[in-house]
Structure formats: structure tokens, C-alpha cells
Short mmCIF file of C-alpha atoms in Angstrom, two decimals:
data_model
loop_
_atom_site.label_atom_id
_atom_site.label_comp_id
_atom_site.label_asym_id
_atom_site.label_seq_id
_atom_site.Cartn_x
_atom_site.Cartn_y
_atom_site.Cartn_z
CA MET R 1 3.45 16.12 42.86
CA ILE R 2 6.23 18.46 41.72
CA LYS R 3 5.84 22.02 40.47
CA THR R 4 6.46 22.24 36.75
CA LEU R 5 5.74 25.60 35.12
CA LYS R 6 8.32 27.98 36.66
CA GLY R 7 11.44 28.54 34.55
CA THR R 8 12.81 26.19 31.90
CA TRP R 9 14.62 23.44 33.84
CA LEU R 10 12.81 21.24 36.36
CA LYS R 11 14.63 20.83 39.66
CA GLU R 12 13.91 17.12 39.93
CA TRP R 13 12.42 14.45 37.71
CA ASP R 14 12.26 10.66 37.98
CA PRO R 15 9.54 8.88 35.97
CA GLU R 16 10.08 5.69 37.98
CA ASP R 17 9.20 7.51 41.24
CA PRO R 18 5.53 8.70 41.37
CA LYS R 19 6.49 11.45 43.82
CA ARG R 20 9.00 12.91 41.37
CA TRP R 21 6.98 12.46 38.18
CA ASP R 22 4.20 14.65 36.81
CA PRO R 23 2.19 12.58 34.29
CA ALA R 24 0.24 15.66 33.13
CA LEU R 25 3.45 17.40 32.07
CA ALA R 26 4.74 14.18 30.48
CA TRP R 27 1.66 13.74 28.31
CA ARG R 28 1.50 17.46 27.48
CA THR R 29 5.10 17.26 26.34
CA LEU R 30 4.28 14.23 24.22
CA TRP R 31 1.36 15.87 22.40
CA ILE R 32 3.01 19.24 21.75
CA THR R 33 6.24 17.66 20.60
CA THR R 34 4.30 15.20 18.44
CA PHE R 35 2.43 18.07 16.75
CA ASN R 36 5.76 19.71 15.90
CA LEU R 37 7.25 16.37 14.84
CA THR R 38 4.37 15.92 12.38
CA LEU R 39 5.17 19.33 10.88
CA SER R 40 8.82 18.25 10.70
CA PHE R 41 7.93 15.16 8.67
CA ILE R 42 5.68 17.25 6.42
CA THR R 43 8.62 19.55 5.68
CA TRP R 44 11.01 16.61 5.23
CA TYR R 45 8.79 14.90 2.63
CA VAL R 46 7.27 17.85 0.80
CA VAL R 47 9.94 17.45 -1.87
CA SER R 48 8.80 13.88 -2.63
CA ALA R 49 5.29 15.22 -3.21
CA LEU R 50 6.46 18.08 -5.44
CA VAL R 51 8.97 16.35 -7.73
CA VAL R 52 6.41 14.31 -9.68
CA ARG R 53 4.71 17.56 -10.74
CA LEU R 54 7.84 19.54 -11.68
CA PRO R 55 8.62 18.04 -15.15
CA LYS R 56 5.14 18.81 -16.50
CA SER R 57 5.15 22.27 -14.91
CA GLY R 58 8.00 23.55 -17.06
CA PHE R 59 11.03 22.31 -15.07
CA PRO R 60 13.52 20.58 -17.44
CA LEU R 61 14.43 17.66 -15.13
CA ASP R 62 15.23 14.05 -16.09
CA THR R 63 14.53 10.94 -14.00
CA THR R 64 17.98 10.83 -12.38
CA GLN R 65 17.68 14.47 -11.33
CA LEU R 66 14.26 13.78 -9.81
CA PHE R 67 15.64 10.86 -7.78
CA TRP R 68 18.46 13.09 -6.53
CA LEU R 69 15.94 15.69 -5.39
CA THR R 70 14.19 13.01 -3.33
CA ALA R 71 17.57 11.82 -2.05
CA MET R 72 18.83 15.16 -0.70
CA PRO R 73 16.35 15.49 2.22
CA GLY R 74 17.42 12.02 3.33
CA LEU R 75 21.10 12.91 3.14
CA ALA R 76 20.46 16.04 5.18
CA GLY R 77 18.03 14.38 7.57
CA GLY R 78 20.50 11.66 8.50
CA THR R 79 23.41 14.08 8.87
CA LEU R 80 21.45 16.59 10.91
CA ARG R 81 20.03 13.84 13.11
CA ILE R 82 23.58 13.00 14.17
CA VAL R 83 23.89 16.58 15.43
CA TRP R 84 20.40 16.67 16.98
CA THR R 85 21.16 13.38 18.82
CA PHE R 86 23.44 15.23 21.23
CA LEU R 87 21.25 18.31 21.78
CA PRO R 88 18.56 17.13 24.26
CA PRO R 89 20.89 16.97 27.31
CA ILE R 90 22.54 20.24 26.24
CA LEU R 91 19.61 22.48 25.22
CA GLY R 92 16.71 20.79 26.99
CA THR R 93 13.30 19.98 25.54
CA ARG R 94 11.82 23.49 25.65
CA HIS R 95 14.54 25.29 23.70
CA LEU R 96 15.25 22.38 21.38
CA VAL R 97 11.65 21.87 20.21
CA THR R 98 10.91 25.60 19.91
CA PHE R 99 13.92 26.62 17.83
CA SER R 100 14.03 23.41 15.77
CA THR R 101 10.42 24.01 14.76
CA LEU R 102 11.15 27.60 13.72
CA LEU R 103 13.95 26.31 11.46
CA LEU R 104 11.30 24.61 9.31
CA LEU R 105 10.38 28.05 7.97
CA VAL R 106 13.60 28.20 5.94
CA PRO R 107 12.89 25.32 3.49
CA LEU R 108 9.14 25.99 3.46
CA LEU R 109 9.61 29.60 2.39
CA GLY R 110 12.47 28.71 0.03
CA TRP R 111 10.51 26.06 -1.88
CA GLY R 112 7.45 28.31 -1.98
CA PHE R 113 9.35 30.91 -3.98
CA ALA R 114 11.56 28.54 -6.04
CA VAL R 115 8.73 26.51 -7.61
CA GLN R 116 7.14 29.66 -9.03
CA ASN R 117 9.94 29.96 -11.59
CA PRO R 118 10.76 26.99 -13.91
CA ASN R 119 14.11 28.65 -14.59
CA THR R 120 15.22 28.18 -10.98
CA PRO R 121 18.70 26.59 -11.27
CA TYR R 122 18.90 22.89 -10.45
CA TRP R 123 21.57 23.52 -7.81
CA VAL R 124 19.15 25.81 -5.97
CA LEU R 125 16.54 23.04 -5.97
CA LEU R 126 19.15 20.61 -4.63
CA LEU R 127 20.08 23.04 -1.87
CA LEU R 128 16.46 23.57 -0.89
CA ALA R 129 15.90 19.80 -0.93
CA PHE R 130 18.85 19.46 1.43
CA LEU R 131 17.43 22.14 3.74
CA ALA R 132 14.13 20.26 3.89
CA GLY R 133 16.14 17.65 5.78
CA VAL R 134 15.94 19.90 8.85
CA GLY R 135 12.56 18.29 9.36
CA GLY R 136 14.19 14.88 9.44
CA GLY R 137 16.89 16.06 11.83
CA ASN R 138 14.33 17.15 14.41
CA PHE R 139 13.31 13.55 15.06
CA SER R 140 16.58 12.71 16.80
CA GLY R 141 16.14 15.61 19.19
CA PHE R 142 12.43 15.29 19.86
CA MET R 143 12.22 11.53 20.49
CA PRO R 144 15.07 11.20 23.02
CA SER R 145 13.91 14.24 24.96
CA THR R 146 10.38 12.81 25.16
CA SER R 147 11.78 9.46 26.37
CA TYR R 148 13.10 11.26 29.47
CA PHE R 149 9.54 12.06 30.53
CA PHE R 150 8.11 8.51 30.76
CA PRO R 151 8.76 5.40 32.88
CA LYS R 152 10.00 2.30 31.11
CA ARG R 153 6.61 0.60 31.37
CA LEU R 154 5.09 3.33 29.15
CA GLN R 155 8.00 3.97 26.77
CA GLY R 156 6.71 1.66 24.05
CA THR R 157 3.32 3.35 24.05
CA ALA R 158 4.63 6.93 24.35
CA LEU R 159 7.36 6.63 21.75
CA GLY R 160 5.12 4.58 19.46
CA LEU R 161 2.47 7.29 19.60
CA GLN R 162 4.91 10.13 19.02
CA ALA R 163 6.82 8.53 16.19
CA GLY R 164 3.74 6.98 14.61
CA ILE R 165 1.68 10.16 14.62
CA GLY R 166 4.75 12.14 13.55
CA ASN R 167 5.19 9.74 10.64
CA PHE R 168 1.67 10.64 9.53
CA GLY R 169 3.23 13.86 8.29
CA VAL R 170 4.52 11.91 5.29
CA SER R 171 1.02 10.79 4.32
CA VAL R 172 -0.48 14.18 5.10
CA VAL R 173 1.87 16.09 2.80
CA GLN R 174 1.55 13.54 -0.02
CA PHE R 175 -2.25 13.58 0.31
CA VAL R 176 -2.72 17.33 0.76
CA THR R 177 -0.22 18.50 -1.88
CA PRO R 178 -2.12 17.44 -5.05
CA TRP R 179 -5.28 19.05 -3.61
CA VAL R 180 -3.85 22.32 -2.27
CA ILE R 181 -1.83 23.11 -5.41
CA GLY R 182 -5.03 23.04 -7.45
CA PHE R 183 -6.33 26.47 -6.43
CA ALA R 184 -5.15 29.91 -5.33
CA LEU R 185 -4.89 30.20 -1.54
CA SER R 186 -5.23 33.99 -1.36
CA SER R 187 -5.62 35.54 -4.80
CA SER R 188 -2.16 36.62 -6.05
CA LEU R 189 -0.77 37.44 -2.60
CA LEU R 190 1.26 34.19 -2.50
CA GLY R 191 2.23 34.32 -6.17
CA SER R 192 0.67 33.63 -9.54
CA SER R 193 -0.12 30.22 -11.01
CA GLN R 194 2.11 28.03 -13.17
CA THR R 195 1.02 25.98 -16.18
CA PHE R 196 0.69 22.24 -15.67
CA THR R 197 0.53 19.98 -18.77
CA PRO R 198 -0.62 16.50 -17.70
CA LYS R 199 -0.62 15.32 -21.34
CA PRO R 200 0.12 16.88 -24.74
CA GLY R 201 -2.47 19.45 -25.74
CA VAL R 202 -3.97 19.69 -22.25
CA SER R 203 -2.94 22.37 -19.77
CA GLN R 204 -4.29 23.82 -16.53
CA PRO R 205 -3.20 26.31 -13.87
CA ILE R 206 -1.35 25.01 -10.83
CA TRP R 207 -0.06 26.73 -7.66
CA LEU R 208 2.98 24.69 -6.59
CA GLN R 209 3.92 27.24 -3.91
CA ASN R 210 0.82 26.30 -1.91
CA ALA R 211 2.44 22.95 -1.08
CA THR R 212 4.78 24.70 1.37
CA PHE R 213 3.15 28.04 2.17
CA VAL R 214 0.08 26.32 3.64
CA TRP R 215 2.14 24.91 6.54
CA ILE R 216 3.75 28.14 7.73
CA PRO R 217 0.92 29.21 10.11
CA PHE R 218 0.99 25.75 11.71
CA VAL R 219 4.75 25.99 12.26
CA LEU R 220 4.35 29.34 14.02
CA VAL R 221 1.64 27.92 16.27
CA GLY R 222 3.75 24.85 17.04
CA ALA R 223 6.75 26.96 18.05
CA TRP R 224 4.55 29.11 20.31
CA LEU R 225 3.07 26.04 22.01
CA ALA R 226 6.54 24.61 22.63
CA TRP R 227 7.92 27.80 24.15
CA THR R 228 4.85 28.39 26.31
CA PHE R 229 4.06 24.93 27.66
CA LEU R 230 7.20 22.77 27.50
CA ARG R 231 9.85 22.39 30.20
CA SER R 232 13.19 20.55 30.35
CA VAL R 233 14.09 17.65 32.65
CA PRO R 234 17.40 17.69 34.58
CA VAL R 235 19.18 15.18 32.35
CA ARG R 236 22.41 16.94 31.45
CA ALA R 237 25.54 15.80 29.64
CA ASN R 238 28.11 17.45 27.41
CA PHE R 239 29.06 16.17 23.97
CA ARG R 240 32.07 14.12 25.11
CA GLU R 241 30.17 12.34 27.87
CA GLN R 242 27.57 11.14 25.37
CA LEU R 243 30.14 9.39 23.15
CA ASP R 244 30.20 6.36 25.45
CA ILE R 245 27.29 4.82 23.52
CA PHE R 246 29.62 4.04 20.62
CA ARG R 247 31.70 1.65 22.73
CA ASP R 248 28.73 -0.67 23.16
CA LYS R 249 28.17 -3.23 20.38
CA HIS R 250 24.43 -3.11 20.97
CA THR R 251 24.41 0.47 19.70
CA TRP R 252 25.57 -0.81 16.33
CA ILE R 253 23.22 -3.82 16.28
CA MET R 254 20.23 -1.62 17.06
CA THR R 255 21.42 0.81 14.38
CA SER R 256 21.27 -1.97 11.80
CA LEU R 257 17.83 -3.06 12.99
CA TYR R 258 16.54 0.49 12.75
CA ILE R 259 17.90 0.90 9.24
CA MET R 260 15.89 -2.21 8.35
CA THR R 261 12.69 -0.75 9.84
CA PHE R 262 12.71 3.04 9.70
CA GLY R 263 15.24 3.11 6.85
CA SER R 264 12.73 1.11 4.80
CA PHE R 265 9.81 3.30 5.88
CA SER R 266 11.58 6.58 5.15
CA GLY R 267 13.29 5.34 1.99
CA PHE R 268 10.20 3.86 0.37
CA SER R 269 8.11 6.87 1.45
CA ALA R 270 10.46 9.09 -0.54
CA ILE R 271 10.62 6.99 -3.70
CA PHE R 272 7.15 5.37 -3.78
CA PRO R 273 5.69 8.09 -6.07
CA LEU R 274 8.61 7.77 -8.48
CA LEU R 275 8.48 3.95 -8.36
CA ILE R 276 4.85 4.06 -9.45
CA ARG R 277 5.70 6.57 -12.17
CA GLU R 278 8.68 4.60 -13.52
CA VAL R 279 7.25 1.07 -13.26
CA TYR R 280 3.65 1.67 -14.37
CA GLY R 281 3.80 5.06 -16.10
CA LYS R 282 4.43 3.53 -19.53
CA PHE R 283 0.89 2.15 -19.87
CA ASP R 284 -2.09 3.99 -21.34
CA GLY R 285 -4.22 5.32 -18.50
CA ALA R 286 -1.27 5.15 -16.12
CA PRO R 287 -2.12 5.89 -12.46
CA ASP R 288 -1.38 9.26 -10.88
CA PRO R 289 1.42 8.45 -8.38
CA LEU R 290 0.15 10.90 -5.77
CA ARG R 291 -3.26 9.21 -5.66
CA TYR R 292 -1.61 6.13 -4.19
CA ALA R 293 1.77 7.14 -2.73
CA PHE R 294 0.33 8.55 0.51
CA LEU R 295 -1.15 5.14 1.37
CA GLY R 296 2.27 3.64 2.11
CA PRO R 297 3.34 6.04 4.84
CA LEU R 298 -0.23 6.07 6.16
CA VAL R 299 -0.20 2.30 6.67
CA GLY R 300 3.31 2.39 8.16
CA SER R 301 2.39 5.18 10.57
CA LEU R 302 -0.79 3.42 11.72
CA ALA R 303 1.19 0.22 12.26
CA ARG R 304 3.72 2.10 14.39
CA VAL R 305 0.99 3.59 16.60
CA MET R 306 -0.82 0.27 17.05
CA ALA R 307 2.36 -1.71 17.68
CA GLY R 308 3.51 0.50 20.57
CA PRO R 309 1.17 -0.99 23.21
CA VAL R 310 1.76 -4.47 21.75
CA THR R 311 5.49 -4.14 22.41
CA ASP R 312 4.82 -3.01 25.99
CA ARG R 313 2.87 -6.24 26.52
CA PHE R 314 4.93 -8.83 24.63
CA GLY R 315 8.39 -7.23 24.45
CA GLY R 316 10.21 -5.50 21.64
CA ALA R 317 12.45 -8.34 20.47
CA ILE R 318 9.72 -10.80 19.51
CA VAL R 319 7.75 -8.10 17.70
CA THR R 320 10.91 -7.04 15.81
CA GLN R 321 11.42 -10.67 14.81
CA VAL R 322 7.93 -10.84 13.33
CA ALA R 323 8.45 -7.47 11.60
CA ALA R 324 11.75 -8.59 10.04
CA MET R 325 10.18 -11.74 8.64
CA GLY R 326 7.27 -9.69 7.30
CA ILE R 327 9.50 -7.12 5.59
CA PHE R 328 11.57 -9.86 3.95
CA LEU R 329 8.57 -11.76 2.57
CA SER R 330 6.79 -8.57 1.46
CA ALA R 331 9.86 -7.40 -0.47
CA LEU R 332 9.97 -10.78 -2.18
CA LEU R 333 6.31 -10.34 -3.12
CA VAL R 334 7.01 -6.90 -4.62
CA THR R 335 9.52 -8.38 -7.06
CA LEU R 336 6.71 -10.33 -8.75
CA PHE R 337 5.25 -7.04 -9.99
CA THR R 338 8.27 -4.85 -10.80
CA ARG R 339 8.34 -5.91 -14.47
CA PRO R 340 4.66 -5.59 -15.33
CA THR R 341 3.08 -6.51 -18.64
CA SER R 342 -0.21 -4.69 -18.00
CA LEU R 343 -1.94 -2.30 -15.60
CA GLU R 344 -3.83 -5.27 -14.16
CA GLN R 345 -0.76 -5.98 -12.03
CA PHE R 346 -0.73 -2.50 -10.49
CA PRO R 347 -3.13 -3.23 -7.56
CA PHE R 348 -0.96 -6.20 -6.55
CA PHE R 349 2.18 -4.04 -6.69
CA VAL R 350 0.54 -1.46 -4.41
CA LEU R 351 -0.69 -4.17 -2.02
CA ALA R 352 2.78 -5.72 -1.77
CA MET R 353 4.32 -2.31 -1.10
CA LEU R 354 1.72 -1.59 1.59
CA LEU R 355 2.77 -4.81 3.32
CA VAL R 356 6.37 -3.56 3.31
CA PHE R 357 5.19 -0.32 4.88
CA PHE R 358 3.07 -2.16 7.46
CA PHE R 359 5.84 -4.39 8.75
CA SER R 360 8.39 -1.57 8.70
CA GLY R 361 5.98 0.46 10.85
CA VAL R 362 5.63 -2.40 13.32
CA GLY R 363 9.42 -2.70 13.49
CA ASN R 364 9.79 1.03 14.03
CA ALA R 365 7.76 0.73 17.23
CA SER R 366 9.38 -2.46 18.50
CA THR R 367 12.98 -1.29 18.07
CA PHE R 368 12.18 1.86 20.06
CA LYS R 369 10.84 -0.39 22.83
CA GLN R 370 14.05 -2.43 22.79
CA MET R 371 16.47 0.48 23.24
CA PRO R 372 15.18 1.78 26.62
CA MET R 373 15.29 -1.81 27.88
CA ILE R 374 18.89 -2.42 26.73
CA PHE R 375 20.41 0.90 27.87
CA PRO R 376 20.07 3.19 30.94
CA PRO R 377 17.98 6.37 30.40
CA ARG R 378 20.62 8.87 29.28
CA GLN R 379 22.35 6.33 27.02
CA ALA R 380 19.00 5.11 25.72
CA GLY R 381 18.18 8.66 24.65
CA GLY R 382 21.50 8.91 22.83
CA VAL R 383 21.07 5.54 21.12
CA ILE R 384 17.52 6.44 20.07
CA GLY R 385 18.83 9.65 18.54
CA TRP R 386 21.80 7.98 16.85
CA THR R 387 19.87 5.06 15.35
CA ALA R 388 17.20 7.49 14.18
CA ALA R 389 19.92 9.56 12.54
CA ILE R 390 21.31 6.65 10.54
CA GLY R 391 17.83 5.36 9.70
CA ALA R 392 17.03 8.80 8.28
CA TYR R 393 19.55 8.20 5.49
CA GLY R 394 16.87 5.89 4.05
CA PRO R 395 15.58 8.40 1.46
CA PHE R 396 19.13 9.12 0.29
CA ILE R 397 20.22 5.47 0.15
CA PHE R 398 17.01 4.19 -1.41
CA SER R 399 16.78 7.00 -3.96
CA THR R 400 20.37 6.69 -5.17
CA LEU R 401 20.36 2.87 -5.23
CA ALA R 402 17.01 2.78 -7.03
CA ALA R 403 18.26 5.27 -9.62
CA TYR R 404 21.50 3.31 -10.11
CA THR R 405 19.69 -0.04 -10.37
CA GLN R 406 17.25 1.28 -12.94
CA LYS R 407 20.07 2.75 -15.00
CA ALA R 408 22.17 -0.43 -14.80
CA THR R 409 19.46 -3.07 -15.22
CA GLY R 410 16.49 -1.23 -16.70
CA GLY R 411 14.30 -2.02 -13.67
CA PHE R 412 14.07 -2.28 -9.89
CA THR R 413 13.98 -6.03 -9.24
CA ALA R 414 17.67 -6.24 -8.34
CA PHE R 415 17.17 -3.33 -5.95
CA PHE R 416 14.65 -5.36 -3.95
CA TYR R 417 16.83 -8.50 -4.01
CA GLY R 418 19.68 -6.53 -2.45
CA LEU R 419 17.38 -5.28 0.29
CA MET R 420 16.26 -8.83 1.04
CA VAL R 421 19.86 -9.87 1.80
CA PHE R 422 20.08 -7.02 4.33
CA TYR R 423 16.72 -7.96 5.86
CA ALA R 424 17.85 -11.57 6.31
CA LEU R 425 21.00 -10.45 8.12
CA ASN R 426 18.97 -8.38 10.57
CA LEU R 427 16.52 -11.20 11.11
CA PHE R 428 19.44 -13.27 12.38
CA LEU R 429 20.97 -10.47 14.51
CA ASN R 430 17.73 -9.77 16.34
CA TRP R 431 17.07 -13.46 16.96
CA TYR R 432 20.61 -14.17 18.22
CA TYR R 433 21.09 -11.19 20.53
CA TYR R 434 17.56 -10.39 21.72
CA ALA R 435 14.77 -12.80 20.79
CA ARG R 436 16.03 -16.37 21.32
CA LYS R 437 15.98 -18.25 24.62
CA GLY R 438 19.18 -17.41 26.49
CA ALA R 439 19.83 -14.27 24.42
CA GLU R 440 22.45 -11.84 25.69
CA LYS R 441 19.96 -8.95 26.09
CA PRO R 442 16.40 -10.29 26.14
CA CYS R 443 14.08 -7.33 25.62
#
């Protein structure tokens, strides 16, 4: 057993050698980093939970502007993930997780003050939405650094647990937000209430700032835990050395597969509330989007956690193949309910969307099992970070394409048809390179 709690950098570490691996430190790293990753996802998706309340709280925003607010965290998350991809071998786990967690305070505090004034300029809201993407960027630093701590036989389970539980942050913030904004957290210390008008002639007080202020104590605790109990493994590489992953075609194939899985999860998580609002909001007694939107990311996150051990047993490629088929067929099912004639179709729309979330969650776990099997450890960490970075553009891509499709066609059916073409392409790529008998990289 090696000594682990003196200094920042461990002198030696090899998960494949029991004499040079400390499982207690590995699992402690997983749980602390996962706690901070959950807070990162909460910060990343708090905008999606807030936007559906802004128009009726005095903010003069149209539908296109709302979709752009949900798009900006995705744009930032993907871009920042590209940067965070290269940080684990440079900064090490301890410094990376600690300081990345503290960065979450910037958008949380910013949104907490901005939503208290309906006259806050739209460009300020866009900037704050972009800064919320810091939470998305953290994923590409946290996941690769955690992968260094576990042997290949446990990578599917470990990464499935971390990413799956971290993904719960999306559901948590979409579930907690409508509750916590309904009362004053500490008298007027955190600001006064705003006026929410759910329908003409009816108004009630609302505390939008609570949606972000409530998470600040947790962020401070998470940063303290990371600094106190985390250490960094001796996997070092400068920026230039890490660029070798881009010369391997499998980096790009896995990137496409991860866009199909996590891109769908992150993209639909961002726009699900607005989809409900736009597709079914025209009917009398229309459903409150936030009463249902959290179910999608919840199902996807649970699927990711449960699929991790399954991929360790059966292999990532075959599970990805099943996930790709499931996403394709579920998207087809959704199109049957995107032009509804009554609210009776709403439960079927939600069910079809939950199937999309389920299979995307399964695919999130299986693709992360494939990458450590295809690449050596340092490259695998880089590829995990890179694919996660591109997949994080999901909220931006899905939000902008959904807004454009609605404006051009008056609905969202064509949006789902376009996604199905992309899903079919990835179904073939995974089968040809990884899942079929005699595949180039069976995994």
C-alpha cells in the first residue's frame, strides 16, 4: 500500500498493480469529485430552469431570446471543455477540482442579482448564461482525472457512477428551482421578491434569486473537500504532447458517438421545458413545464449509473449499439406527438421523450467504457475530455436548431427527423468499427 496524503502529487501510481494502487484514495476521489461535478451540472442547467419563469416575472423576452439563453451555457460548456480537456495532466486532480469548483460562484452570484431586476439588459443575461457554462466545462477535467485512479476492469463502473450521479444535477436543479423560488430564504437579506403572473389577473410573489443563491454554501463545502482530501496522480503531459489524440481516427468516431449520446442528453435537458411550453402550452390547462422537465434528465442519469456495470460485463460496443437503436426509434416515436390536437397526447409525448433520455443515458455510459479500451491511459483521458467537450455543445446545437426549425416550419417535427439521420449514421459507425465480428477495435 502506498502513502497518499502528504503533498499534492503522488510519487507512484498504477491502478493495474495492486502494490501501487490505493483503492481507498481512488474511491474517495470518485465521491468528492462526483459531488463537485453534480454542483457543476446544477450551475450549467440553472438557466434552463429559470428561463420559463422570466417572461411572466416582468422580463420582456420572446421565444427566440429564451432559446438563445438556453443555448449559451451549451456554447460555453463545449468551448470550455476543450480547454479543461488538457488540464488534468498539467494541474493535477487536487488543484483542478478545487479551483474549478470555486469558479461556479461567478455565475451563481451573477444570476442571483440579475434576476431581481426585470430591466437587466438582455446582453447581461446572455453573458451570465455563457458563464454558467463553466459548470459544463468542469466535466472534461473531472472525468479524465478520475479515470487515472481506476484499473480498466472498473472504469465502466467508476465513470458511469461519476457521470451518472453528476448528471443528476440537471434533474436536481429543475426539480428544486420551482420549489425554492416560492419563498424567502432569509427574510430580505438575499433580496426582495418579484411579481410572478401565471395568468392574467393572477399574481404572486416569487424569489428567482433563490434558484442560484441556495447552491453557494454547497460549492464552498465542495471546494474545501477537494483541497483537503484529493491528491494528484503522476500522469503528466504538456499541451503539445496531448495533441497526438487528434491523429487517430477513432478519436473522431468516438466524438460522433458521444454527440449522439451525451449531446442528446444535454441538448434535450436544456430545451425540454421549452419544448413542453411551445408544443402543449396553447391548450387550456396547459402543463407546467417544470413539473415534468426534470424527469428527462433524471431517467437519463439513472440509466447512465445502471449501465456502467453492464458495460463492464458485456462490453461497451454492444451496449452502444443497443443505445443507438433505442435513441433512433424513440425519436421516431416523439414525432407522432409534436403536432398535438389535444392535451390527451401529452403523456405519450413525455413518455417518448423519456425513452430518448433513457437510451442516451445508456449510451453515455457505454461510450465511456469504450474509450479506455481503445486508447492507452493518458490518451484515453484526453479523448474522454475531448469527446465530452464536443458533446457539451448539445444545448447550443439543440436550442438553436429547435428555434430555427420552429420559425421555419411552425413546429419541431423536422428537427427530430434531422436528428434521426445523424443517429442512423452513428449506428453504422459503431457497428462497423467496434461491434461487429472482426471489427477493427472490438471493445
